[in-house]
GROMACS .gro file of C-alpha atoms in nm:
model
  226
    1MET     CA    1   0.002   0.000   0.003
    2LEU     CA    2   0.215   0.281   0.126
    3ASP     CA    3   0.522   0.133  -0.045
    4LYS     CA    4   0.372   0.239  -0.384
    5ALA     CA    5   0.435   0.609  -0.298
    6GLN     CA    6   0.651   0.864  -0.469
    7ASN     CA    7   0.741   1.223  -0.388
    8ILE     CA    8   0.488   1.479  -0.501
    9PRO     CA    9   0.586   1.794  -0.694
   10THR     CA   10   0.548   2.109  -0.475
   11ASN     CA   11   0.260   2.243  -0.692
   12ALA     CA   12   0.044   1.932  -0.649
   13CYS     CA   13  -0.269   1.904  -0.436
   14ASP     CA   14  -0.403   2.239  -0.538
   15HIS     CA   15  -0.768   2.145  -0.464
   16CYS     CA   16  -0.738   1.953  -0.132
   17ALA     CA   17  -0.685   2.049   0.228
   18PHE     CA   18  -0.314   2.113   0.168
   19ALA     CA   19  -0.404   2.392  -0.077
   20SER     CA   20  -0.494   2.616   0.209
   21THR     CA   21  -0.133   2.632   0.324
   22THR     CA   22   0.121   2.884   0.190
   23THR     CA   23   0.362   2.829  -0.086
   24GLU     CA   24   0.654   2.841   0.150
   25ARG     CA   25   0.490   2.577   0.383
   26LYS     CA   26   0.407   2.351   0.081
   27ALA     CA   27   0.768   2.369  -0.027
   28SER     CA   28   0.909   2.292   0.319
   29PHE     CA   29   0.685   1.986   0.358
   30SER     CA   30   0.696   1.862  -0.001
   31ASP     CA   31   0.939   1.576   0.088
   32SER     CA   32   0.689   1.441   0.346
   33ARG     CA   33   0.396   1.419   0.111
   34LYS     CA   34   0.365   1.118  -0.115
   35GLU     CA   35   0.183   1.050  -0.440
   36MET     CA   36   0.012   0.705  -0.479
   37ILE     CA   37  -0.147   0.537  -0.766
   38ILE     CA   38  -0.429   0.296  -0.660
   39ARG     CA   39  -0.548   0.047  -0.922
   40SER     CA   40  -0.914  -0.053  -0.944
   41ASN     CA   41  -1.000  -0.319  -0.679
   42ASP     CA   42  -0.676  -0.254  -0.492
   43PHE     CA   43  -0.706  -0.135  -0.127
   44LEU     CA   44  -0.573   0.199  -0.024
   45PHE     CA   45  -0.596   0.095   0.342
   46LYS     CA   46  -0.802  -0.149   0.539
   47GLU     CA   47  -1.023  -0.127   0.842
   48GLU     CA   48  -0.821  -0.161   1.165
   49GLN     CA   49  -0.491  -0.098   0.981
   50LEU     CA   50  -0.244   0.123   1.169
   51ALA     CA   51  -0.343   0.484   1.084
   52MET     CA   52  -0.033   0.642   0.932
   53GLY     CA   53  -0.192   0.964   0.791
   54ILE     CA   54  -0.455   1.108   0.575
   55PHE     CA   55  -0.521   1.083   0.199
   56CYS     CA   56  -0.638   1.362  -0.040
   57VAL     CA   57  -0.797   1.220  -0.356
   58GLU     CA   58  -0.657   1.384  -0.674
   59ALA     CA   59  -0.808   1.166  -0.942
   60GLY     CA   60  -1.025   0.861  -0.993
   61THR     CA   61  -1.308   0.702  -0.789
   62LEU     CA   62  -1.284   0.493  -0.474
   63LEU     CA   63  -1.525   0.317  -0.225
   64THR     CA   64  -1.529   0.332   0.146
   65LEU     CA   65  -1.629   0.007   0.317
   66LYS     CA   66  -1.713  -0.111   0.667
   67GLN     CA   67  -1.682  -0.467   0.782
   68ALA     CA   68  -1.982  -0.607   0.971
   69GLU     CA   69  -1.942  -0.970   1.080
   70SER     CA   70  -1.850  -1.154   0.765
   71LYS     CA   71  -1.996  -0.893   0.524
   72ALA     CA   72  -1.848  -0.566   0.391
   73THR     CA   73  -2.100  -0.284   0.348
   74VAL     CA   74  -2.013   0.003   0.107
   75LEU     CA   75  -2.051   0.334   0.276
   76ASN     CA   76  -1.976   0.588   0.002
   77VAL     CA   77  -1.842   0.663  -0.346
   78ILE     CA   78  -1.534   0.889  -0.308
   79LYS     CA   79  -1.445   1.143  -0.580
   80PRO     CA   80  -1.151   1.389  -0.633
   81GLY     CA   81  -1.125   1.653  -0.369
   82HIS     CA   82  -1.235   1.422  -0.079
   83ILE     CA   83  -1.007   1.353   0.221
   84LEU     CA   84  -0.986   1.005   0.353
   85GLY     CA   85  -0.859   0.866   0.684
   86THR     CA   86  -0.926   1.181   0.889
   87ASN     CA   87  -0.986   0.964   1.205
   88ALA     CA   88  -0.608   0.902   1.195
   89ILE     CA   89  -0.579   1.223   1.388
   90THR     CA   90  -0.737   1.085   1.705
   91SER     CA   91  -0.729   0.710   1.647
   92ALA     CA   92  -0.450   0.451   1.625
   93THR     CA   93  -0.627   0.260   1.345
   94TYR     CA   94  -0.850   0.336   1.041
   95GLN     CA   95  -1.221   0.290   1.103
   96TYR     CA   96  -1.309   0.177   0.756
   97SER     CA   97  -1.153   0.032   0.435
   98VAL     CA   98  -1.095   0.211   0.109
   99LYS     CA   99  -1.046   0.047  -0.236
  100GLY     CA  100  -1.034   0.165  -0.593
  101LEU     CA  101  -1.345   0.157  -0.805
  102THR     CA  102  -1.145   0.292  -1.091
  103ASP     CA  103  -0.764   0.368  -1.106
  104ALA     CA  104  -0.708   0.658  -0.868
  105LYS     CA  105  -0.435   0.894  -0.760
  106VAL     CA  106  -0.411   1.017  -0.399
  107CYS     CA  107  -0.175   1.237  -0.193
  108PHE     CA  108  -0.061   1.086   0.133
  109ILE     CA  109   0.012   1.322   0.424
  110PRO     CA  110   0.182   1.157   0.722
  111LYS     CA  111   0.006   1.185   1.063
  112PRO     CA  112   0.287   1.392   1.231
  113LEU     CA  113   0.271   1.645   0.948
  114VAL     CA  114  -0.110   1.669   0.963
  115ILE     CA  115  -0.100   1.735   1.336
  116LYS     CA  116   0.171   1.996   1.294
  117LEU     CA  117  -0.021   2.170   1.022
  118MET     CA  118  -0.343   2.166   1.226
  119ASN     CA  119  -0.164   2.329   1.523
  120GLU     CA  120   0.006   2.591   1.313
  121HIS     CA  121  -0.240   2.669   1.032
  122LEU     CA  122  -0.614   2.731   1.114
  123PRO     CA  123  -0.739   2.703   0.748
  124PHE     CA  124  -0.594   2.356   0.724
  125LYS     CA  125  -0.747   2.255   1.057
  126LEU     CA  126  -1.087   2.384   0.925
  127ALA     CA  127  -1.046   2.179   0.606
  128ILE     CA  128  -0.991   1.862   0.808
  129MET     CA  129  -1.293   1.934   1.028
  130LYS     CA  130  -1.496   1.995   0.711
  131ALA     CA  131  -1.384   1.659   0.577
  132LEU     CA  132  -1.514   1.488   0.895
  133CYS     CA  133  -1.852   1.656   0.862
  134GLN     CA  134  -1.869   1.564   0.489
  135GLU     CA  135  -1.827   1.192   0.586
  136ILE     CA  136  -2.121   1.210   0.827
  137GLU     CA  137  -2.340   1.405   0.579
  138ALA     CA  138  -2.259   1.161   0.295
  139THR     CA  139  -2.375   0.872   0.506
  140GLN     CA  140  -2.699   1.051   0.596
  141GLN     CA  141  -2.771   1.139   0.229
  142LYS     CA  142  -2.713   0.778   0.127
  143SER     CA  143  -2.969   0.662   0.379
  144LEU     CA  144  -3.227   0.915   0.253
  145SER     CA  145  -3.166   0.807  -0.112
  146LEU     CA  146  -3.236   0.445  -0.020
  147ILE     CA  147  -3.578   0.549   0.120
  148TYR     CA  148  -3.709   0.774  -0.152
  149LYS     CA  149  -3.579   0.615  -0.473
  150SER     CA  150  -3.673   0.296  -0.653
  151SER     CA  151  -3.411   0.023  -0.709
  152LYS     CA  152  -3.372   0.123  -1.075
  153GLN     CA  153  -3.329   0.491  -0.975
  154ARG     CA  154  -3.065   0.411  -0.721
  155ILE     CA  155  -2.872   0.199  -0.967
  156ALA     CA  156  -2.899   0.468  -1.249
  157THR     CA  157  -2.791   0.737  -0.993
  158LEU     CA  158  -2.478   0.541  -0.896
  159LEU     CA  159  -2.385   0.460  -1.255
  160LEU     CA  160  -2.426   0.822  -1.362
  161GLU     CA  161  -2.230   0.949  -1.061
  162VAL     CA  162  -1.935   0.731  -1.133
  163ALA     CA  163  -1.950   0.788  -1.512
  164ASP     CA  164  -1.954   1.161  -1.455
  165THR     CA  165  -1.650   1.142  -1.238
  166ILE     CA  166  -1.466   0.943  -1.504
  167ARG     CA  167  -1.573   1.175  -1.780
  168SER     CA  168  -1.453   1.484  -1.590
  169GLN     CA  169  -1.104   1.338  -1.587
  170SER     CA  170  -1.087   1.186  -1.932
  171ARG     CA  171  -1.264   1.232  -2.264
  172GLU     CA  172  -1.247   0.862  -2.329
  173LYS     CA  173  -1.507   0.611  -2.202
  174ALA     CA  174  -1.359   0.415  -1.914
  175SER     CA  175  -1.482   0.093  -1.763
  176ILE     CA  176  -1.569   0.056  -1.394
  177TYR     CA  177  -1.433  -0.239  -1.199
  178PHE     CA  178  -1.754  -0.423  -1.105
  179VAL     CA  179  -1.821  -0.637  -0.808
  180PRO     CA  180  -2.196  -0.718  -0.782
  181GLU     CA  181  -2.202  -0.747  -0.400
  182GLU     CA  182  -2.042  -0.408  -0.353
  183PHE     CA  183  -2.267  -0.229  -0.601
  184ALA     CA  184  -2.564  -0.398  -0.446
  185GLY     CA  185  -2.447  -0.272  -0.107
  186LEU     CA  186  -2.427   0.082  -0.243
  187VAL     CA  187  -2.784   0.087  -0.359
  188GLY     CA  188  -2.928  -0.123  -0.078
  189ILE     CA  189  -3.064  -0.414  -0.274
  190ALA     CA  190  -2.975  -0.792  -0.316
  191ALA     CA  191  -2.701  -0.876  -0.568
  192LYS     CA  192  -2.941  -1.098  -0.756
  193SER     CA  193  -3.186  -0.799  -0.802
  194LEU     CA  194  -2.896  -0.574  -0.910
  195MET     CA  195  -2.794  -0.817  -1.181
  196LYS     CA  196  -3.153  -0.852  -1.307
  197ILE     CA  197  -3.181  -0.475  -1.343
  198LEU     CA  198  -2.839  -0.442  -1.508
  199HIS     CA  199  -2.938  -0.719  -1.750
  200GLU     CA  200  -3.244  -0.511  -1.840
  201PHE     CA  201  -3.031  -0.204  -1.887
  202GLU     CA  202  -2.784  -0.403  -2.105
  203GLN     CA  203  -3.067  -0.535  -2.326
  204LYS     CA  204  -3.168  -0.169  -2.389
  205GLN     CA  205  -2.800  -0.090  -2.465
  206TRP     CA  206  -2.780   0.157  -2.178
  207VAL     CA  207  -2.483  -0.025  -2.021
  208GLN     CA  208  -2.234  -0.295  -2.111
  209CYS     CA  209  -2.135  -0.550  -1.853
  210ARG     CA  210  -1.849  -0.789  -1.922
  211LYS     CA  211  -1.730  -1.018  -1.645
  212ASN     CA  212  -1.590  -0.763  -1.384
  213GLN     CA  213  -1.611  -0.456  -1.603
  214LEU     CA  214  -1.898  -0.218  -1.637
  215MET     CA  215  -1.946   0.068  -1.879
  216VAL     CA  216  -2.221   0.334  -1.925
  217LEU     CA  217  -2.326   0.354  -2.290
  218ASN     CA  218  -2.637   0.578  -2.275
  219ALA     CA  219  -2.622   0.831  -1.990
  220ASN     CA  220  -2.926   1.020  -2.123
  221ALA     CA  221  -3.150   0.715  -2.104
  222LEU     CA  222  -3.036   0.647  -1.743
  223GLY     CA  223  -3.096   1.011  -1.656
  224LYS     CA  224  -3.463   0.982  -1.766
  225LEU     CA  225  -3.526   0.739  -1.489
  226LEU     CA  226  -3.449   0.992  -1.226
   0.00000   0.00000   0.00000
């Protein structure tokens, strides 16, 4: 995981929490920050793993998961600009797992550096606090969406959300690493029901599903379901 890291250029992370710091501070801490490439279906970190620092998502899409007994529940879809692992500030271990839904690039900031920045720079501290609030809000919004949307609407919403994220970073169509149980967990239905609806979408040529790869072919048609 962390052994995949490389040093980040001093002008990187312009849209994450670290962007609130001054140019001089960025330069002085540039050697401590690391850039990481996470491939689809690879874990960035796992629940109960030693919390080494926080991660700012620069590109790609990831999933946060929580282990409950023998089943992993997907908590949220993570896009560029999000901060992950903020509980590392007060906890010895991470409270959830993160894995790539698509290939992703993240910026790793070690825990000692995060604490130092929070003590010395108020805007950075506020950015970390905001990230904590966003995690809570995202979980609440997901709960509401499961109540007020049909199964087809939830699936269409998820597919469009991920497809939009991919499109914003590349003009080419990109496939999504597809694990039925994880997608079913995101939309709150059984994996069997998910596959039945996706098969219907595929027959209408709205999506293409091949083994563990999923691609949106007709975003407009999916959008009309919402």
